[in-house]
Amino acid sequence: MIVCIPSKNRPNTKTYKLFSDPRFQVFHFVEPQDLMKYKEIPNLVNIEKNDGGITYVRNFILDWAKSNKIDKIIVCDDDVIDFVVVQNKRCVKQNSANIWFEIDKKTSHLPFEIIGMNYTQYAWAQTKEFCINTQTCEVCVLLRVDKINWKYRCGLELKEDRDFALQTLKYGHGILKFHKYGFDCPSIGTNEGGLYDEYKAGKDTKSSMRMAEEWKPFVELVKKENRLDIKLNMKEMAKHYGKITK
C-alpha cells in the first residue's frame, strides 16, 4: 500500500517509521528548496514548486498517484505520532499495518472515496464502530484515487481538507469513518513547521468565512477561543444530495 506524506520544514519527521511494515511504500512530498534538508528522509518526491501551499501539494499528490496508476493511497500528515485501537474504552497503541490493512479489508468492496479514523482524544468514548457521511476525516486518510475526479480548491487553505470532504459527499459516494481506530498528533497549529505560520497568522479565519459562504446552509461559523472555525451539518447535506448516512 502506498503512503504519501506531504512535509514542509519538518526534516526530523518520524511519521514514516509508523509505516515500516514491508507492505507499505512511503513517499515524502517536499518542495525543491527543501530537498537537501530532507536528505536523510526516504523516498523524496520533488513537488516542483516552492511555497505553493497545502492545496497545491495535496493536488500534486492526487495527480502523482493517478499518473502512476495507483488506485488508492494513504495520505498522512507528517506529525502523526501513533495509531491506536480502542479496547475496553482505552486507546491501545497498535501497529499501523494491522489497522490500515484491516480497514482496507473491511472496505475494499465499498464505494466510499474517503476512509478514515478518529482523533485519539475522541476515539475512546465512542460507542458506534463507524459512521457514514456524517463526519469528516482528516490528518490520515485512505483515498480511492481512481474514484475521485474533483480537486482541492484554492482559497480554502487550512480548511481545504474539509472542503474536499464536502465535495466528496456532493460528487461521490462519500466518507466512511471508523470511530474506534485512532491517531495521535499535536493540536492544530501548535507544532512548528508545516502550517504553523499560517495558523499563527490567522489565515484559517478567512477560509472559515469562505467555507460558510460556499456551503451554506450546511456550514456555519462558530467562535473557538480567539478564532473563527466552522461547524458542519453533514447529515443534512447528505440528505440534500441523496446520499446514505449512518
mmCIF file with all atom_site columns, C-alpha atoms in Angstrom, residues 4-98:
data_model
loop_
_atom_site.group_PDB
_atom_site.id
_atom_site.type_symbol
_atom_site.label_atom_id
_atom_site.label_alt_id
_atom_site.label_comp_id
_atom_site.label_asym_id
_atom_site.label_entity_id
_atom_site.label_seq_id
_atom_site.pdbx_PDB_ins_code
_atom_site.Cartn_x
_atom_site.Cartn_y
_atom_site.Cartn_z
_atom_site.occupancy
_atom_site.B_iso_or_equiv
_atom_site.pdbx_formal_charge
_atom_site.auth_seq_id
_atom_site.auth_comp_id
_atom_site.auth_asym_id
_atom_site.auth_atom_id
_atom_site.pdbx_PDB_model_num
ATOM 1  C CA . CYS A 1 4  ? 2.009   9.750  0.812   1.00 0.00 ? 4  CYS A CA 1
ATOM 2  C CA . ILE A 1 5  ? 3.334   12.219 3.393   1.00 0.00 ? 5  ILE A CA 1
ATOM 3  C CA . PRO A 1 6  ? 3.407   15.919 2.445   1.00 0.00 ? 6  PRO A CA 1
ATOM 4  C CA . SER A 1 7  ? 6.026   17.700 4.544   1.00 0.00 ? 7  SER A CA 1
ATOM 5  C CA . LYS A 1 8  ? 7.362   21.225 4.950   1.00 0.00 ? 8  LYS A CA 1
ATOM 6  C CA . ASN A 1 9  ? 10.022  22.461 7.396   1.00 0.00 ? 9  ASN A CA 1
ATOM 7  C CA . ARG A 1 10 ? 9.948   19.199 9.365   1.00 0.00 ? 10 ARG A CA 1
ATOM 8  C CA . PRO A 1 11 ? 13.049  17.313 8.191   1.00 0.00 ? 11 PRO A CA 1
ATOM 9  C CA . ASN A 1 12 ? 13.085  15.454 11.505  1.00 0.00 ? 12 ASN A CA 1
ATOM 10 C CA . THR A 1 13 ? 9.690   13.872 10.860  1.00 0.00 ? 13 THR A CA 1
ATOM 11 C CA . LYS A 1 14 ? 9.397   10.336 12.225  1.00 0.00 ? 14 LYS A CA 1
ATOM 12 C CA . THR A 1 15 ? 5.883   9.558  10.992  1.00 0.00 ? 15 THR A CA 1
ATOM 13 C CA . TYR A 1 16 ? 7.153   7.350  8.173   1.00 0.00 ? 16 TYR A CA 1
ATOM 14 C CA . LYS A 1 17 ? 8.554   4.937  10.771  1.00 0.00 ? 17 LYS A CA 1
ATOM 15 C CA . LEU A 1 18 ? 4.971   4.080  11.742  1.00 0.00 ? 18 LEU A CA 1
ATOM 16 C CA . PHE A 1 19 ? 4.705   2.525  8.270   1.00 0.00 ? 19 PHE A CA 1
ATOM 17 C CA . SER A 1 20 ? 7.818   0.364  8.471   1.00 0.00 ? 20 SER A CA 1
ATOM 18 C CA . ASP A 1 21 ? 5.922   -2.805 7.554   1.00 0.00 ? 21 ASP A CA 1
ATOM 19 C CA . PRO A 1 22 ? 7.245   -4.008 4.154   1.00 0.00 ? 22 PRO A CA 1
ATOM 20 C CA . ARG A 1 23 ? 3.705   -4.000 2.754   1.00 0.00 ? 23 ARG A CA 1
ATOM 21 C CA . PHE A 1 24 ? 3.860   -0.189 2.853   1.00 0.00 ? 24 PHE A CA 1
ATOM 22 C CA . GLN A 1 25 ? 5.836   2.007  0.492   1.00 0.00 ? 25 GLN A CA 1
ATOM 23 C CA . VAL A 1 26 ? 6.192   5.539  1.847   1.00 0.00 ? 26 VAL A CA 1
ATOM 24 C CA . PHE A 1 27 ? 6.856   8.667  -0.233  1.00 0.00 ? 27 PHE A CA 1
ATOM 25 C CA . HIS A 1 28 ? 7.570   12.159 1.120   1.00 0.00 ? 28 HIS A CA 1
ATOM 26 C CA . PHE A 1 29 ? 6.399   15.112 -0.960  1.00 0.00 ? 29 PHE A CA 1
ATOM 27 C CA . VAL A 1 30 ? 8.615   18.146 -0.412  1.00 0.00 ? 30 VAL A CA 1
ATOM 28 C CA . GLU A 1 31 ? 9.391   21.469 -2.053  1.00 0.00 ? 31 GLU A CA 1
ATOM 29 C CA . PRO A 1 32 ? 12.501  21.880 -4.259  1.00 0.00 ? 32 PRO A CA 1
ATOM 30 C CA . GLN A 1 33 ? 14.028  24.297 -1.750  1.00 0.00 ? 33 GLN A CA 1
ATOM 31 C CA . ASP A 1 34 ? 13.829  21.664 0.994   1.00 0.00 ? 34 ASP A CA 1
ATOM 32 C CA . LEU A 1 35 ? 15.262  18.645 -0.804  1.00 0.00 ? 35 LEU A CA 1
ATOM 33 C CA . MET A 1 36 ? 18.673  18.939 0.834   1.00 0.00 ? 36 MET A CA 1
ATOM 34 C CA . LYS A 1 37 ? 17.146  19.428 4.289   1.00 0.00 ? 37 LYS A CA 1
ATOM 35 C CA . TYR A 1 38 ? 15.307  16.129 3.854   1.00 0.00 ? 38 TYR A CA 1
ATOM 36 C CA . LYS A 1 39 ? 18.251  14.138 2.505   1.00 0.00 ? 39 LYS A CA 1
ATOM 37 C CA . GLU A 1 40 ? 18.023  11.669 5.421   1.00 0.00 ? 40 GLU A CA 1
ATOM 38 C CA . ILE A 1 41 ? 14.312  11.042 4.768   1.00 0.00 ? 41 ILE A CA 1
ATOM 39 C CA . PRO A 1 42 ? 13.467  8.161  2.396   1.00 0.00 ? 42 PRO A CA 1
ATOM 40 C CA . ASN A 1 43 ? 11.718  8.347  -0.975  1.00 0.00 ? 43 ASN A CA 1
ATOM 41 C CA . LEU A 1 44 ? 11.531  12.066 -1.674  1.00 0.00 ? 44 LEU A CA 1
ATOM 42 C CA . VAL A 1 45 ? 9.250   13.364 -4.394  1.00 0.00 ? 45 VAL A CA 1
ATOM 43 C CA . ASN A 1 46 ? 10.007  16.867 -5.670  1.00 0.00 ? 46 ASN A CA 1
ATOM 44 C CA . ILE A 1 47 ? 6.681   18.746 -5.889  1.00 0.00 ? 47 ILE A CA 1
ATOM 45 C CA . GLU A 1 48 ? 8.271   21.204 -8.360  1.00 0.00 ? 48 GLU A CA 1
ATOM 46 C CA . LYS A 1 49 ? 7.108   24.408 -6.677  1.00 0.00 ? 49 LYS A CA 1
ATOM 47 C CA . ASN A 1 50 ? 8.170   26.346 -3.591  1.00 0.00 ? 50 ASN A CA 1
ATOM 48 C CA . ASP A 1 51 ? 5.644   27.830 -1.170  1.00 0.00 ? 51 ASP A CA 1
ATOM 49 C CA . GLY A 1 52 ? 2.678   26.671 -3.221  1.00 0.00 ? 52 GLY A CA 1
ATOM 50 C CA . GLY A 1 53 ? 0.665   25.917 -0.120  1.00 0.00 ? 53 GLY A CA 1
ATOM 51 C CA . ILE A 1 54 ? -1.159  22.887 1.210   1.00 0.00 ? 54 ILE A CA 1
ATOM 52 C CA . THR A 1 55 ? -3.778  22.883 -1.560  1.00 0.00 ? 55 THR A CA 1
ATOM 53 C CA . TYR A 1 56 ? -1.065  22.692 -4.192  1.00 0.00 ? 56 TYR A CA 1
ATOM 54 C CA . VAL A 1 57 ? 0.746   19.748 -2.594  1.00 0.00 ? 57 VAL A CA 1
ATOM 55 C CA . ARG A 1 58 ? -2.470  17.804 -1.995  1.00 0.00 ? 58 ARG A CA 1
ATOM 56 C CA . ASN A 1 59 ? -3.449  18.165 -5.643  1.00 0.00 ? 59 ASN A CA 1
ATOM 57 C CA . PHE A 1 60 ? 0.091   17.247 -6.671  1.00 0.00 ? 60 PHE A CA 1
ATOM 58 C CA . ILE A 1 61 ? -0.234  14.004 -4.699  1.00 0.00 ? 61 ILE A CA 1
ATOM 59 C CA . LEU A 1 62 ? -3.557  13.169 -6.350  1.00 0.00 ? 62 LEU A CA 1
ATOM 60 C CA . ASP A 1 63 ? -2.114  13.823 -9.818  1.00 0.00 ? 63 ASP A CA 1
ATOM 61 C CA . TRP A 1 64 ? 1.052   11.864 -8.988  1.00 0.00 ? 64 TRP A CA 1
ATOM 62 C CA . ALA A 1 65 ? -0.976  8.847  -7.884  1.00 0.00 ? 65 ALA A CA 1
ATOM 63 C CA . LYS A 1 66 ? -3.151  8.950  -10.985 1.00 0.00 ? 66 LYS A CA 1
ATOM 64 C CA . SER A 1 67 ? -0.183  9.358  -13.335 1.00 0.00 ? 67 SER A CA 1
ATOM 65 C CA . ASN A 1 68 ? 1.426   6.321  -11.687 1.00 0.00 ? 68 ASN A CA 1
ATOM 66 C CA . LYS A 1 69 ? -1.851  4.355  -11.989 1.00 0.00 ? 69 LYS A CA 1
ATOM 67 C CA . ILE A 1 70 ? -2.186  3.954  -8.224  1.00 0.00 ? 70 ILE A CA 1
ATOM 68 C CA . ASP A 1 71 ? -5.801  3.254  -7.309  1.00 0.00 ? 71 ASP A CA 1
ATOM 69 C CA . LYS A 1 72 ? -5.630  4.039  -3.588  1.00 0.00 ? 72 LYS A CA 1
ATOM 70 C CA . ILE A 1 73 ? -3.259  5.823  -1.256  1.00 0.00 ? 73 ILE A CA 1
ATOM 71 C CA . ILE A 1 74 ? -2.951  6.689  2.395   1.00 0.00 ? 74 ILE A CA 1
ATOM 72 C CA . VAL A 1 75 ? -2.274  10.411 2.812   1.00 0.00 ? 75 VAL A CA 1
ATOM 73 C CA . CYS A 1 76 ? -0.831  11.173 6.238   1.00 0.00 ? 76 CYS A CA 1
ATOM 74 C CA . ASP A 1 77 ? 0.316   14.372 7.935   1.00 0.00 ? 77 ASP A CA 1
ATOM 75 C CA . ASP A 1 78 ? 4.000   14.423 8.852   1.00 0.00 ? 78 ASP A CA 1
ATOM 76 C CA . ASP A 1 79 ? 3.443   14.852 12.596  1.00 0.00 ? 79 ASP A CA 1
ATOM 77 C CA . VAL A 1 80 ? 1.338   11.790 13.407  1.00 0.00 ? 80 VAL A CA 1
ATOM 78 C CA . ILE A 1 81 ? 2.840   10.154 16.483  1.00 0.00 ? 81 ILE A CA 1
ATOM 79 C CA . ASP A 1 82 ? 0.933   6.884  16.963  1.00 0.00 ? 82 ASP A CA 1
ATOM 80 C CA . PHE A 1 83 ? -2.028  4.803  15.888  1.00 0.00 ? 83 PHE A CA 1
ATOM 81 C CA . VAL A 1 84 ? -4.399  3.251  18.403  1.00 0.00 ? 84 VAL A CA 1
ATOM 82 C CA . VAL A 1 85 ? -7.292  0.829  18.719  1.00 0.00 ? 85 VAL A CA 1
ATOM 83 C CA . VAL A 1 86 ? -9.978  1.278  21.376  1.00 0.00 ? 86 VAL A CA 1
ATOM 84 C CA . GLN A 1 87 ? -10.218 -1.675 23.751  1.00 0.00 ? 87 GLN A CA 1
ATOM 85 C CA . ASN A 1 88 ? -12.470 -1.512 26.815  1.00 0.00 ? 88 ASN A CA 1
ATOM 86 C CA . LYS A 1 89 ? -12.690 2.286  26.439  1.00 0.00 ? 89 LYS A CA 1
ATOM 87 C CA . ARG A 1 90 ? -8.913  2.601  26.416  1.00 0.00 ? 90 ARG A CA 1
ATOM 88 C CA . CYS A 1 91 ? -6.754  3.658  23.483  1.00 0.00 ? 91 CYS A CA 1
ATOM 89 C CA . VAL A 1 92 ? -4.099  0.997  22.974  1.00 0.00 ? 92 VAL A CA 1
ATOM 90 C CA . LYS A 1 93 ? -1.155  1.654  20.660  1.00 0.00 ? 93 LYS A CA 1
ATOM 91 C CA . GLN A 1 94 ? -1.323  -0.550 17.608  1.00 0.00 ? 94 GLN A CA 1
ATOM 92 C CA . ASN A 1 95 ? 0.891   -1.375 14.664  1.00 0.00 ? 95 ASN A CA 1
ATOM 93 C CA . SER A 1 96 ? -0.271  0.815  11.790  1.00 0.00 ? 96 SER A CA 1
ATOM 94 C CA . ALA A 1 97 ? -0.120  -2.079 9.348   1.00 0.00 ? 97 ALA A CA 1
ATOM 95 C CA . ASN A 1 98 ? -2.575  -4.071 11.442  1.00 0.00 ? 98 ASN A CA 1
#
